[in-house]
XYZ file of N, CA, C and O in Angstrom:
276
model
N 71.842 29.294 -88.489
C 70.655 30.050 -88.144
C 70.318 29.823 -86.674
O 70.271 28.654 -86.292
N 70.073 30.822 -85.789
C 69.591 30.614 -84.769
C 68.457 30.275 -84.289
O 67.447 30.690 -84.857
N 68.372 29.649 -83.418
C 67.080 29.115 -83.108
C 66.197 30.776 -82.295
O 66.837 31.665 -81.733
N 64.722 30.770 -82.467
C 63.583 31.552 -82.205
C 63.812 33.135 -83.672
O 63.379 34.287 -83.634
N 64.410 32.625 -84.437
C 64.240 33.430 -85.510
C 63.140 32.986 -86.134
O 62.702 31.835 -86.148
N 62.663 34.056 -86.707
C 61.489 34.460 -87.700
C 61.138 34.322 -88.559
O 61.261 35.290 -89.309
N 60.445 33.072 -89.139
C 60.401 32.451 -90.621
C 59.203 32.862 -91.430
O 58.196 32.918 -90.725
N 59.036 33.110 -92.458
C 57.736 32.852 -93.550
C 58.500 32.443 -94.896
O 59.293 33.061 -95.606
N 57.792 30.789 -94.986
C 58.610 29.955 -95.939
C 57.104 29.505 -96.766
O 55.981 29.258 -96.328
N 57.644 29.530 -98.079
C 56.772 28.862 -99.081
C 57.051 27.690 -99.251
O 58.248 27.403 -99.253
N 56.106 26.680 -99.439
C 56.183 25.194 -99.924
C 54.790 24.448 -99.778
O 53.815 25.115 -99.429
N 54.677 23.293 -99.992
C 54.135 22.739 -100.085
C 53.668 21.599 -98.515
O 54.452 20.683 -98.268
N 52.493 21.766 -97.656
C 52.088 21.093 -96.682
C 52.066 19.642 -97.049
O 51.391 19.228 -97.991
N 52.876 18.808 -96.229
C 52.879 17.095 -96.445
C 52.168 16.777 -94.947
O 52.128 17.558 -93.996
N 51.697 15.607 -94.999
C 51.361 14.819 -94.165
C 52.702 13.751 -93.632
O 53.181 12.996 -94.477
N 53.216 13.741 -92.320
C 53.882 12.643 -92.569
C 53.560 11.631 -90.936
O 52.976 12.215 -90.023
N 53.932 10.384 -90.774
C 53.970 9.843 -89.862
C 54.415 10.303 -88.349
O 54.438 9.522 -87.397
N 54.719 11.516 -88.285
C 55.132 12.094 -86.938
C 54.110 13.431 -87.180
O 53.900 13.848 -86.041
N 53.648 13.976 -87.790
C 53.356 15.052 -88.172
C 52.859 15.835 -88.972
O 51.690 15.466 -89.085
N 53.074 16.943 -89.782
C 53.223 17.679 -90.255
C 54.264 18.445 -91.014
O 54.370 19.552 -90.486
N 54.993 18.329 -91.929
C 56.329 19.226 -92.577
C 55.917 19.936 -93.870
O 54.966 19.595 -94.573
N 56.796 21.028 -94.117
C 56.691 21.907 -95.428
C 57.670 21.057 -96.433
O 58.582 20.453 -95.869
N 57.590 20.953 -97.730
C 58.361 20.953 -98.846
C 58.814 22.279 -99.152
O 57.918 22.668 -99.901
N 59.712 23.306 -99.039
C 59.943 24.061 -99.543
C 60.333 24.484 -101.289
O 61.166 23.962 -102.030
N 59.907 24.989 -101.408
C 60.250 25.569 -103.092
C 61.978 25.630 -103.501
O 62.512 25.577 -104.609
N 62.576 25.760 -102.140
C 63.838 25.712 -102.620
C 64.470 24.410 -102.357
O 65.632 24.116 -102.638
N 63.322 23.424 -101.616
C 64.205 21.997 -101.977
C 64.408 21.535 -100.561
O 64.734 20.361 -100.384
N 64.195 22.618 -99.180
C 64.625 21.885 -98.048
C 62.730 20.976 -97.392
O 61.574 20.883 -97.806
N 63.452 20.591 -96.349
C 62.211 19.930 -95.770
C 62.536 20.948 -94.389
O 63.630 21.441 -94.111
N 61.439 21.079 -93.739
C 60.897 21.618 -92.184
C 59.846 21.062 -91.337
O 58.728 21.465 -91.659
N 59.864 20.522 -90.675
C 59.026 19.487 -89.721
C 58.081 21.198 -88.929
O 58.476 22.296 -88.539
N 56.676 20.474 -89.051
C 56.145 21.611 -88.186
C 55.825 21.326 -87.150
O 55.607 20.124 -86.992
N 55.613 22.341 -85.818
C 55.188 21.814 -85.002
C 54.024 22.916 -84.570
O 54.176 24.004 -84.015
N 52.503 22.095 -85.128
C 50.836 23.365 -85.158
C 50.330 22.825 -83.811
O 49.989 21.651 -83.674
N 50.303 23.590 -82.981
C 49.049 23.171 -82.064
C 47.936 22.799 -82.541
O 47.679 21.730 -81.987
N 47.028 23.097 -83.338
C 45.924 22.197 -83.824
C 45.918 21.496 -85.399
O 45.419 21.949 -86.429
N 46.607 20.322 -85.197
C 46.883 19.673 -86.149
C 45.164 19.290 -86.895
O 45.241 18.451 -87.793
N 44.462 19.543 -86.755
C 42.889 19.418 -87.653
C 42.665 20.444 -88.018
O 41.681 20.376 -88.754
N 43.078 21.583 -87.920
C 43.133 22.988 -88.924
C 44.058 22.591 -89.718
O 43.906 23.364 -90.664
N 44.632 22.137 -89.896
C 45.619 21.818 -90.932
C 45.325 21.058 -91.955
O 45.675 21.403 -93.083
N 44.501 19.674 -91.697
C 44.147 18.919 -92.796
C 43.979 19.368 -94.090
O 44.634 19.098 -95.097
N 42.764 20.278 -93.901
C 42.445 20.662 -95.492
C 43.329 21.355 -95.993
O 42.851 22.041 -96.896
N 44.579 21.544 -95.826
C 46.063 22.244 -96.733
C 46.729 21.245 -96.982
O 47.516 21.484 -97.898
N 46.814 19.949 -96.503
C 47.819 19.061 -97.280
C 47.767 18.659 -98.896
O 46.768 18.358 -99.549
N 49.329 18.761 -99.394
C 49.274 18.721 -100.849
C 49.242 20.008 -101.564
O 49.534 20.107 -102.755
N 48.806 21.200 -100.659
C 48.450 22.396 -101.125
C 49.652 23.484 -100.942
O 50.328 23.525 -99.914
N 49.810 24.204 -101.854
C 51.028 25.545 -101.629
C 50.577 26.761 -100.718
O 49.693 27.614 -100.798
N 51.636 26.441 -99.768
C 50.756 27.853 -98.209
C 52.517 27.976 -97.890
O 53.519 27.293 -98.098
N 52.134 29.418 -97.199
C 53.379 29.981 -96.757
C 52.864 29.780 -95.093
O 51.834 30.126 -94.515
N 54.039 29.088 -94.658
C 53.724 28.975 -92.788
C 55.442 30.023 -92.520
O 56.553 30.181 -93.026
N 54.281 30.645 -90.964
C 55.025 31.843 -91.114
C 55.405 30.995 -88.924
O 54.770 30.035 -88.486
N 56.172 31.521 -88.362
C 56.406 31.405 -87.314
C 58.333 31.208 -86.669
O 59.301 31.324 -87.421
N 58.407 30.949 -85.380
C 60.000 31.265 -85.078
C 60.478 29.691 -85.515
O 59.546 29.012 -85.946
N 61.891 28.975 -85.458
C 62.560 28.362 -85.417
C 63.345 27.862 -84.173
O 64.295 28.369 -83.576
N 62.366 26.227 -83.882
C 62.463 25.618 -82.720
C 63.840 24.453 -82.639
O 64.111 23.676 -81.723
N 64.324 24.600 -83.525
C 65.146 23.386 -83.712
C 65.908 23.819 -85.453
O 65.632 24.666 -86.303
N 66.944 22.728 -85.344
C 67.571 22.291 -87.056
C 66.988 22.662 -88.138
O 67.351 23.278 -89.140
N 65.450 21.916 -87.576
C 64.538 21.966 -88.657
C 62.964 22.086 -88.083
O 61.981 21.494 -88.527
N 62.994 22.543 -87.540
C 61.406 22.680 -86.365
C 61.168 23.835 -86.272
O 61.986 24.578 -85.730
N 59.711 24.417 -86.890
C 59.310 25.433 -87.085
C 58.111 25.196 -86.681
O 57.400 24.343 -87.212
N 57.584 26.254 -85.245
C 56.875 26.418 -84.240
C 55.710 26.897 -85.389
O 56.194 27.774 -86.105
N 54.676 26.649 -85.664
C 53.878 27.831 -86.628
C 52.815 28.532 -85.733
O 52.363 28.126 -84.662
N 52.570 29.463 -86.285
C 52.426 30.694 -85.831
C 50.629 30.831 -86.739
O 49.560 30.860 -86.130
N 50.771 30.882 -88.066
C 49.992 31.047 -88.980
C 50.681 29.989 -90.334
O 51.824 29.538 -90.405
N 49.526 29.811 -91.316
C 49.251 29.018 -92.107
C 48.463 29.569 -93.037
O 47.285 29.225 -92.939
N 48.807 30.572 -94.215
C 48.217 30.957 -95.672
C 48.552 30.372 -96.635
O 49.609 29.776 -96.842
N 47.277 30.567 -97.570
C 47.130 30.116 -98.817
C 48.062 31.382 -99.292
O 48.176 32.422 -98.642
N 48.903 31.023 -100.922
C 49.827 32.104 -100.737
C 49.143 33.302 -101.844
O 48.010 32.943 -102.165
N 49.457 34.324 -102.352
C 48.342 35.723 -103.194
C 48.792 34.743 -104.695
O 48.377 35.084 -105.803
């Protein structure tokens, strides 16, 4: 996959010691990288689709952050 492609991935928001990452539904992990990591709090643990390009391996720039329908 190339990097600055176009993601909207479902999973689950974790908290971790560097950050921020998704659990995905299909099993991978994605490290995020939110400019305002305190909009984020109240979604950890919670199922949201983060939508934004692909900065890295596994580094996904976000863009937006929904609760999913």
């Amino acid at each position: 996959m190339p990097c600055s492609t176009h993601h909207s991935l479902k999973g689950r928001l974790v908290a971790t010691r560097h950050g921020f990452a998704l659990d995905t539904d299909s099993g991978g992990r994605w490290r995020l990288d939110i400019t305002d990591p305190h909009a984020a709090t109240w979604l950890v643990s919670k199922q949201v689709v983060v939508t934004g390009p692909r900065a890295g391996v596994d580094l996904l720039e976000v863009d937006m952050i929904t609760l999913p329908d």
